[in-house]
Coordinates of C-alpha atoms in Angstrom, one line a residue:
X1 CA 136.9 76.9 286.9
X2 CA 138.0 77.9 283.4
X3 CA 136.3 81.0 281.9
X4 CA 134.7 81.3 278.5
X5 CA 137.8 83.3 277.3
X6 CA 140.1 80.4 278.5
X7 CA 138.0 77.9 276.6
X8 CA 138.0 79.9 273.4
X9 CA 141.8 80.4 273.5
X10 CA 142.3 76.7 274.1
X11 CA 140.1 75.9 271.1
X12 CA 142.1 78.3 268.9
X13 CA 145.4 76.7 270.1
X14 CA 144.1 73.2 269.3
X15 CA 142.9 74.3 265.8
X16 CA 146.2 75.9 265.1
X17 CA 148.1 72.7 266.0
X18 CA 145.8 70.7 263.7
X19 CA 146.3 73.1 260.7
X20 CA 150.1 73.2 261.3
X21 CA 150.2 69.4 261.4
X22 CA 148.4 69.1 258.0
X23 CA 150.2 71.9 256.2
X24 CA 153.8 71.8 257.7
X25 CA 153.7 68.2 259.2
X26 CA 154.7 69.8 262.5
X27 CA 152.2 70.5 265.3
X28 CA 154.3 73.1 267.1
X29 CA 156.1 75.2 264.3
X30 CA 158.2 78.2 265.1
X31 CA 156.1 80.5 262.8
X32 CA 152.5 80.6 261.5
X33 CA 151.8 78.5 258.4
X34 CA 150.0 81.5 256.8
X35 CA 153.1 83.7 257.0
X36 CA 155.1 81.5 254.6
X37 CA 152.2 81.5 252.0
X38 CA 151.8 85.2 252.2
X39 CA 155.5 85.7 251.5
X40 CA 155.2 83.5 248.5
X41 CA 152.2 85.4 247.1
X42 CA 154.0 88.8 247.6
X43 CA 157.1 87.5 245.8
X44 CA 154.9 86.3 242.8
X45 CA 153.3 89.7 242.5
X46 CA 156.6 91.5 242.5
X47 CA 158.0 89.1 239.7
X48 CA 154.8 89.8 237.6
X49 CA 155.3 93.6 238.0
X50 CA 159.0 93.3 236.9
X51 CA 158.0 91.2 233.8
X52 CA 155.3 93.8 232.8
X53 CA 157.8 96.6 233.2
X54 CA 160.3 94.8 231.0
X55 CA 157.7 94.2 228.3
X56 CA 156.6 97.8 228.4
X57 CA 160.2 99.1 228.0
X58 CA 160.7 96.8 225.0
X59 CA 157.4 98.1 223.5
X60 CA 158.6 101.7 223.8
X61 CA 162.0 100.9 222.3
X62 CA 160.7 98.6 219.5
X63 CA 157.0 99.1 218.9
X64 CA 155.0 96.7 216.7
X65 CA 157.1 93.9 215.3
X66 CA 154.3 91.3 214.9
X67 CA 155.0 89.4 211.7
X68 CA 152.9 86.3 212.1
X69 CA 150.2 87.8 209.9
X70 CA 152.6 87.7 206.9
X71 CA 152.3 83.9 206.7
X72 CA 148.7 83.6 207.7
X73 CA 147.2 83.9 204.2
X74 CA 144.3 85.8 205.5
X75 CA 142.6 89.2 205.1
X76 CA 144.6 91.7 207.2
X77 CA 142.6 94.3 209.1
X78 CA 144.2 97.2 210.7
X79 CA 143.0 97.3 214.3
X80 CA 142.9 101.1 214.7
X81 CA 141.0 102.0 211.4
X82 CA 139.5 98.8 210.1
X83 CA 141.2 99.2 206.8
X84 CA 141.6 95.9 204.9
X85 CA 144.8 94.7 203.3
X86 CA 146.2 91.7 201.5
X87 CA 149.8 90.6 201.5
X88 CA 150.8 89.4 198.0
X89 CA 153.9 89.0 195.9
X90 CA 154.4 91.2 192.9
X91 CA 155.8 90.2 189.5
X92 CA 159.4 90.0 190.8
X93 CA 158.4 88.1 193.9
X94 CA 158.6 91.0 196.4
X95 CA 155.9 90.7 199.0
X96 CA 153.8 93.9 199.2
X97 CA 150.9 95.1 201.3
X98 CA 147.9 96.2 199.3
X99 CA 144.9 98.0 200.5
X100 CA 141.7 96.5 199.1
X101 CA 138.4 98.2 198.2
X102 CA 136.2 95.8 200.0
X103 CA 136.1 92.5 201.9
X104 CA 134.8 90.5 198.9
X105 CA 137.9 91.6 196.9
X106 CA 140.2 90.7 199.7
X107 CA 138.6 87.2 200.1
X108 CA 139.0 86.6 196.3
X109 CA 142.7 87.7 196.4
X110 CA 143.6 85.6 199.5
X111 CA 141.3 82.7 198.7
X112 CA 140.0 82.9 202.3
X113 CA 137.5 84.7 204.4
X114 CA 139.7 84.4 207.5
X115 CA 140.6 87.7 209.1
X116 CA 143.6 88.6 211.2
X117 CA 143.7 91.9 213.1
X118 CA 147.1 93.7 213.2
X119 CA 148.1 97.0 214.8
X120 CA 149.2 99.8 212.6
X121 CA 152.6 99.8 214.1
X122 CA 153.1 96.2 213.0
X123 CA 152.4 97.3 209.4
X124 CA 154.9 100.1 209.5
X125 CA 157.8 99.6 207.1
X126 CA 156.1 96.9 205.1
X127 CA 156.5 97.5 201.3
X128 CA 153.2 98.8 199.9
X129 CA 151.6 98.1 196.5
X130 CA 148.7 99.8 194.7
X131 CA 145.1 99.7 195.9
X132 CA 143.3 96.6 194.6
X133 CA 139.8 95.4 194.4
X134 CA 136.5 95.4 192.5
X135 CA 134.6 98.7 192.7
X136 CA 131.1 98.1 193.9
X137 CA 131.7 94.6 195.2
X138 CA 130.1 93.9 198.6
X139 CA 132.0 94.9 201.7
X140 CA 130.2 92.3 203.8
X141 CA 129.5 88.7 202.9
X142 CA 126.8 86.5 204.5
X143 CA 128.1 83.4 206.2
X144 CA 127.6 80.1 204.5
X145 CA 125.2 79.1 207.2
X146 CA 123.1 82.3 206.6
X147 CA 122.5 81.6 202.9
X148 CA 118.8 81.4 202.0
X149 CA 117.1 78.7 199.9
X150 CA 113.6 78.4 198.4
X151 CA 111.0 79.7 198.1
X152 CA 111.5 82.9 196.2
X153 CA 108.3 85.0 195.7
X154 CA 107.6 87.7 193.1
X155 CA 104.7 90.0 194.0
X156 CA 102.8 92.8 192.4
X157 CA 101.0 95.1 194.7
X158 CA 99.3 98.5 194.4
X159 CA 100.8 101.6 196.0
X160 CA 99.8 105.2 196.2
X161 CA 102.0 107.9 194.8
X162 CA 102.3 111.4 196.2
X163 CA 99.5 112.5 194.0
X164 CA 97.2 109.8 195.3
X165 CA 97.3 107.8 192.1
X166 CA 97.5 104.0 192.6
X167 CA 100.3 102.2 190.7
X168 CA 101.5 98.6 190.7
X169 CA 104.9 97.9 192.1
X170 CA 107.0 94.7 192.0
X171 CA 108.8 93.1 195.0
X172 CA 111.0 90.1 195.0
X173 CA 111.3 88.2 198.3
X174 CA 114.5 86.2 198.4
X175 CA 114.1 83.0 200.5
X176 CA 110.8 84.2 201.8
X177 CA 107.2 83.4 201.5
X178 CA 103.9 85.3 202.0
X179 CA 100.8 85.0 204.1
X180 CA 97.3 84.2 203.1
X181 CA 96.0 84.6 199.6
X182 CA 93.9 82.5 197.3
X183 CA 95.5 80.0 194.9
X184 CA 94.6 80.3 191.2
X185 CA 94.8 76.5 190.7
X186 CA 93.4 75.9 187.2
X187 CA 91.7 79.3 187.0
X188 CA 92.9 82.1 184.8
X189 CA 93.8 85.7 185.8
X190 CA 93.7 88.7 183.4
X191 CA 96.5 91.2 184.1
X192 CA 97.2 94.5 182.5
X193 CA 100.9 95.5 182.1
X194 CA 100.9 99.2 183.1
X195 CA 104.3 99.6 181.4
X196 CA 103.3 98.4 178.0
X197 CA 99.5 98.4 178.1
X198 CA 99.4 94.8 177.0
X199 CA 96.8 92.4 178.3
X200 CA 98.1 89.0 179.5
X201 CA 96.3 85.9 180.7
X202 CA 98.0 84.1 183.6
X203 CA 97.5 80.3 183.8
X204 CA 99.5 77.6 185.5
X205 CA 102.2 80.1 186.4
X206 CA 102.8 81.3 182.8
X207 CA 101.7 84.5 181.1
X208 CA 100.1 84.4 177.6
X209 CA 99.9 87.6 175.6
X210 CA 96.4 88.4 174.4
X211 CA 97.0 89.7 170.9
X212 CA 93.4 90.3 169.7
X213 CA 91.7 91.4 172.9
X214 CA 88.2 91.7 171.5
X215 CA 88.1 88.3 169.9
X216 CA 89.8 86.5 172.9
X217 CA 87.7 88.0 175.6
X218 CA 84.5 87.4 173.7
X219 CA 85.5 83.8 172.9
X220 CA 86.4 83.0 176.5
X221 CA 83.6 84.9 178.1
X222 CA 86.0 87.2 179.9
X223 CA 84.8 90.6 178.8
X224 CA 83.3 91.4 182.2
X225 CA 86.2 89.9 184.3
X226 CA 88.3 92.5 186.3
X227 CA 91.9 93.0 185.0
X228 CA 94.6 93.3 187.7
X229 CA 97.2 96.0 187.1
X230 CA 100.8 94.7 187.3
X231 CA 104.3 96.0 186.5
X232 CA 106.4 94.8 183.6
X233 CA 108.9 93.4 186.0
X234 CA 106.3 91.0 187.5
X235 CA 105.4 89.6 184.1
X236 CA 109.0 89.4 183.0
X237 CA 109.7 87.2 186.1
X238 CA 107.2 84.7 184.9
X239 CA 107.9 82.2 182.1
X240 CA 106.2 83.2 178.9
X241 CA 103.6 81.0 177.2
X242 CA 102.2 81.0 173.7
X243 CA 100.1 84.0 172.7
X244 CA 96.3 83.9 172.5
X245 CA 95.3 85.0 169.0
X246 CA 93.4 83.7 166.0
X247 CA 95.4 81.2 164.0
X248 CA 93.7 80.8 160.6
X249 CA 94.9 78.6 157.8
X250 CA 95.9 80.2 154.5
X251 CA 93.5 80.9 151.7
X252 CA 90.3 81.4 153.7
X253 CA 87.0 81.7 151.7
X254 CA 87.7 79.3 148.8
X255 CA 85.8 75.9 148.6
X256 CA 87.5 73.0 150.4
X257 CA 88.1 69.7 148.6
X258 CA 88.3 68.0 152.0
X259 CA 84.8 68.8 153.3
X260 CA 82.2 69.2 150.6
X261 CA 80.2 72.4 150.9
X262 CA 82.6 74.0 153.3
X263 CA 84.9 76.9 152.8
X264 CA 88.6 77.0 153.8
X265 CA 88.9 78.6 157.3
X266 CA 85.5 77.5 158.6
X267 CA 85.4 75.7 162.0
X268 CA 83.9 72.2 162.4
X269 CA 83.0 70.1 165.4
X270 CA 82.6 66.3 165.9
X271 CA 80.5 65.4 168.9
X272 CA 79.3 67.5 171.8
X273 CA 80.4 68.6 175.3
X274 CA 83.9 68.2 176.7
X275 CA 84.6 65.2 174.4
X276 CA 84.0 67.2 171.3
X277 CA 86.8 67.4 168.7
X278 CA 87.3 70.7 166.9
X279 CA 88.7 71.2 163.4
X280 CA 89.6 74.0 161.0
X281 CA 88.8 73.3 157.4
X282 CA 91.7 73.5 155.0
X283 CA 92.0 73.3 151.2
X284 CA 92.6 69.5 151.1
X285 CA 92.6 68.5 154.7
X286 CA 91.2 69.2 158.1
X287 CA 93.4 70.6 161.0
X288 CA 92.5 69.6 164.5
X289 CA 92.5 72.5 167.0
X290 CA 91.5 73.1 170.6
X291 CA 88.2 74.4 171.8
X292 CA 89.8 77.7 172.8
X293 CA 91.4 78.1 169.3
X294 CA 88.1 77.3 167.7
X295 CA 86.2 79.8 169.7
X296 CA 88.8 82.5 169.1
X297 CA 88.5 81.9 165.4
X298 CA 84.7 82.1 165.5
X299 CA 85.0 85.4 167.4
X300 CA 87.5 86.9 165.0
X301 CA 85.8 89.5 162.6
X302 CA 88.2 88.4 159.8
X303 CA 86.9 84.9 160.1
X304 CA 83.3 86.1 159.6
X305 CA 84.4 88.3 156.7
X306 CA 86.5 85.7 154.8
X307 CA 85.2 82.2 155.8
X308 CA 81.6 83.0 156.5
X309 CA 80.7 85.7 153.9
X310 CA 77.2 87.0 154.5
X311 CA 76.6 84.6 157.4
X312 CA 77.1 84.1 161.2
X313 CA 80.3 82.3 162.1
X314 CA 79.2 79.0 163.7
X315 CA 80.8 75.6 164.0
X316 CA 79.9 73.1 161.2
X317 CA 78.5 69.8 162.5
X318 CA 80.8 67.1 161.2
X319 CA 80.6 63.4 161.6
X320 CA 83.5 61.0 162.3
X321 CA 83.3 59.9 158.7
X322 CA 83.8 63.4 157.5
X323 CA 87.2 63.7 159.2
X324 CA 88.5 60.1 158.9
X325 CA 88.1 59.8 155.2
X326 CA 90.3 62.8 154.4
X327 CA 93.8 63.9 155.3
X328 CA 94.0 65.4 158.8
X329 CA 96.5 67.1 161.0
X330 CA 96.3 65.8 164.5
X331 CA 96.5 68.1 167.5
X332 CA 100.0 68.3 168.8
X333 CA 100.8 66.9 172.2
X334 CA 100.2 69.5 174.9
X335 CA 103.2 71.4 176.2
X336 CA 103.7 73.6 179.3
X337 CA 103.8 76.7 177.1
X338 CA 100.4 76.1 175.6
X339 CA 97.4 78.2 176.7
X340 CA 94.3 76.5 178.0
X341 CA 92.7 74.0 175.6
X342 CA 89.2 74.3 177.0
X343 CA 87.4 77.4 178.0
X344 CA 88.8 78.2 181.5
X345 CA 87.2 79.6 184.7
X346 CA 88.2 83.1 185.7
X347 CA 89.7 83.7 189.1
X348 CA 87.7 85.6 191.7
X349 CA 89.3 89.0 192.1
X350 CA 88.0 92.1 193.8
X351 CA 89.3 94.5 191.2
X352 CA 92.3 96.0 189.4
X353 CA 94.2 96.7 192.7
X354 CA 94.6 93.1 193.9
X355 CA 98.0 91.8 195.1
X356 CA 99.2 88.9 193.1
X357 CA 102.3 86.7 193.9
X358 CA 104.1 83.9 192.2
X359 CA 106.1 81.4 194.3
X360 CA 109.2 79.6 193.0
X361 CA 110.6 76.5 194.6
X362 CA 113.2 75.7 191.9
X363 CA 114.2 76.5 188.3
X364 CA 110.9 75.3 186.9
X365 CA 107.6 77.1 186.5
X366 CA 106.1 78.8 189.5
X367 CA 104.8 76.4 192.2
X368 CA 101.7 78.5 192.4
X369 CA 100.1 82.0 191.9
X370 CA 98.2 83.6 194.8
X371 CA 95.7 86.5 194.8
X372 CA 95.2 88.8 197.8
X373 CA 98.2 87.6 199.8
X374 CA 99.9 89.7 202.5
X375 CA 103.4 90.8 201.6
X376 CA 105.9 91.8 204.2
X377 CA 108.6 94.1 202.6
X378 CA 110.4 95.1 205.8
X379 CA 114.1 95.6 205.2
X380 CA 113.7 95.7 201.4
X381 CA 116.1 97.7 199.2
X382 CA 114.7 99.9 196.4
X383 CA 116.2 99.2 193.0
X384 CA 116.9 101.5 190.0
X385 CA 113.9 100.3 188.0
X386 CA 115.9 99.1 185.0
X387 CA 119.4 98.3 183.8
X388 CA 121.3 100.5 181.4
X389 CA 120.4 97.9 178.7
X390 CA 116.7 98.3 179.4
X391 CA 116.0 95.2 181.4
X392 CA 113.1 95.8 183.8
X393 CA 114.0 95.2 187.5
X394 CA 112.0 94.6 190.6
X395 CA 111.1 97.8 192.4
X396 CA 112.1 96.2 195.7
X397 CA 114.3 93.3 196.6
X398 CA 113.8 91.9 200.1
X399 CA 116.6 90.0 201.8
X400 CA 116.8 89.8 205.6
X401 CA 119.7 91.8 207.0
X402 CA 122.9 89.8 207.2
X403 CA 121.5 87.0 205.0
X404 CA 122.0 86.3 201.3
X405 CA 121.7 83.6 198.7
X406 CA 123.9 81.7 196.3
X407 CA 121.7 81.1 193.3
X408 CA 122.2 79.1 190.1
X409 CA 120.2 80.9 187.4
X410 CA 119.0 78.3 184.9
X411 CA 117.2 78.4 181.6
X412 CA 114.8 75.6 182.6
X413 CA 114.2 73.0 185.2
X414 CA 116.0 70.4 183.0
X415 CA 119.2 72.5 182.7
X416 CA 121.9 70.7 184.6
X417 CA 123.8 73.9 185.5
X418 CA 123.4 77.7 185.4
X419 CA 125.2 80.9 186.0
X420 CA 126.2 81.5 189.7
X421 CA 125.1 84.7 191.5
X422 CA 125.6 85.9 195.0
X423 CA 122.6 87.9 196.2
X424 CA 123.2 90.1 199.2
X425 CA 121.0 92.2 201.5
X426 CA 122.0 95.2 199.4
X427 CA 119.5 94.0 196.8
X428 CA 122.2 93.2 194.3
X429 CA 123.1 90.0 192.4
X430 CA 126.8 89.6 191.8
X431 CA 127.9 87.1 189.2
X432 CA 130.4 84.5 190.5
X433 CA 132.3 83.2 187.4
X434 CA 133.3 79.7 188.8
X435 CA 133.1 77.4 191.8
X436 CA 136.7 78.4 192.6
X437 CA 135.6 82.0 193.2
X438 CA 132.6 80.8 195.2
X439 CA 135.0 78.7 197.4
X440 CA 137.2 81.8 197.9
X441 CA 134.2 83.6 199.2
X442 CA 133.4 80.8 201.6
X443 CA 130.7 79.0 199.7
X444 CA 130.1 75.6 198.1
X445 CA 128.8 76.1 194.6
X446 CA 127.1 72.7 194.7
X447 CA 124.7 74.1 197.3
X448 CA 123.5 77.0 195.1
X449 CA 119.7 77.1 195.0
X450 CA 118.4 76.7 191.4
X451 CA 116.0 79.4 190.2
X452 CA 114.7 80.6 186.8
X453 CA 117.1 82.9 185.0
X454 CA 114.3 85.3 184.2
X455 CA 113.5 85.6 187.9
X456 CA 117.1 86.3 188.9
X457 CA 117.3 88.9 186.1
X458 CA 114.8 91.0 188.1
X459 CA 117.6 91.8 190.6
X460 CA 119.9 94.8 189.9
X461 CA 123.3 93.3 188.8
X462 CA 126.5 94.0 190.5
X463 CA 130.1 93.6 189.2
X464 CA 131.4 90.1 188.6
X465 CA 133.3 88.7 191.7
X466 CA 136.3 87.3 189.9
X467 CA 139.9 86.9 191.1
X468 CA 141.1 88.7 187.9
X469 CA 138.9 91.7 188.5
X470 CA 139.9 91.8 192.2
X471 CA 143.6 91.9 191.2
X472 CA 143.1 95.1 189.2
X473 CA 143.7 98.5 190.6
X474 CA 140.6 99.8 192.2
X475 CA 138.8 103.0 191.2
X476 CA 136.9 105.3 193.5
X477 CA 133.5 103.7 194.0
X478 CA 130.6 105.4 192.2
X479 CA 127.7 106.5 194.2
X480 CA 124.5 104.5 193.5
X481 CA 121.3 106.5 193.9
X482 CA 118.3 104.6 195.3
X483 CA 114.9 105.7 196.5
X484 CA 114.7 106.4 200.2
X485 CA 111.4 104.6 200.4
X486 CA 110.2 101.5 198.8
X487 CA 107.2 101.2 196.5
X488 CA 105.2 99.3 199.1
X489 CA 105.2 102.2 201.5
X490 CA 107.7 100.9 204.0
X491 CA 111.1 102.3 204.8
X492 CA 113.9 101.0 202.5
X493 CA 117.5 100.7 203.5
X494 CA 120.2 102.4 201.4
X495 CA 122.9 100.0 200.2
X496 CA 126.2 100.6 201.9
X497 CA 128.6 100.9 199.1

């Protein structure tokens, strides 16, 4: 009887014959099928070793030698150091390798943001030219897919200084919104510019200078309303409306030929309530005015002195016949820059240290003004405060790291075009002279987000990103001093120049 060992060996023999038949087409070969494959594998390894040895010897004898980068038309980056170069012809047509100051300059010179990495040995012996580039241009560009759109938000918020004094600071959030807050709607907000001391009335996203504070506040019943402290940069970012001030006619105090018994400069009213029409009496006519203009005139001490001598300034009661039988000047059609026509309602604010924010969706007026919103300034960059020309800047510009915005700064919502700017996470706005330069930087100018020019002007300007400037010899970059902490109390990043 066969043992278990005999059975196992017979099974192995049968399996070997089956494998040999499948692999070698022979059930009883003279040698194992695995032996032939092992020899082939060993031979392949030896050939690979010989090839690598030959390549290594060639590399020692003739290092470098890669010239494909010369025809790539891309930004050349040295592998060992990260130094950027461009390969360009000079005036006599000789191709030269130029070191560039930053990546933006390299992209403008090559017309491409494509990068090719080359070893330093491959650059040995290549004719060199002068260092080129725009001093202060960005060394990193956001990808086109990382560009931010609307909304942009301009906020004024109180911060505490080292001495404990509370001061307003302005932050511009590029492509970002805010949380919470109460919308002004049709209400008005009184704000005090801590830079100039001027009082402004904010209504429908515009600011209106209050020229005669005593008369205006009395006329609009706003004397006891809290005034919110803001910085000049916040007000400068909003579109300006017409000032609130008394607007008297000339020659006040003399008898009027238009309204018997009335003096020039007196205020008259036809009807009552919201439908009432208000007029200012002129020498030979009546001039239609708004309720707000009428009340400001009546609250003006000069009106009492000149148009109501010895009496209390009050509105004359006129009939429709009184104003239809004489020459009259109709009230002009309302415009966006006009202040309120009727006495407005004051917004509910807690005090002078409220946070106020204006949101912008396009190049028009703000889409809304919020009071008491939560502002996240994480990652913001502190600005210099003002340009050398005196333009006030936002204290903080917030752009998420690695992101940016291509913006078209326009004079109005109706303007078809505007100046192009590239806003980076360094908190700088770099002018882009034309769509061609935008394309060289990797952007489509037609996708630029439209924003009001007075809002974009709140960002510290950088040098213009033009091909002509990039082709000039670069100077050593100047150091730009910024505050190490932002004005909202959170850590601010220093721009990498």
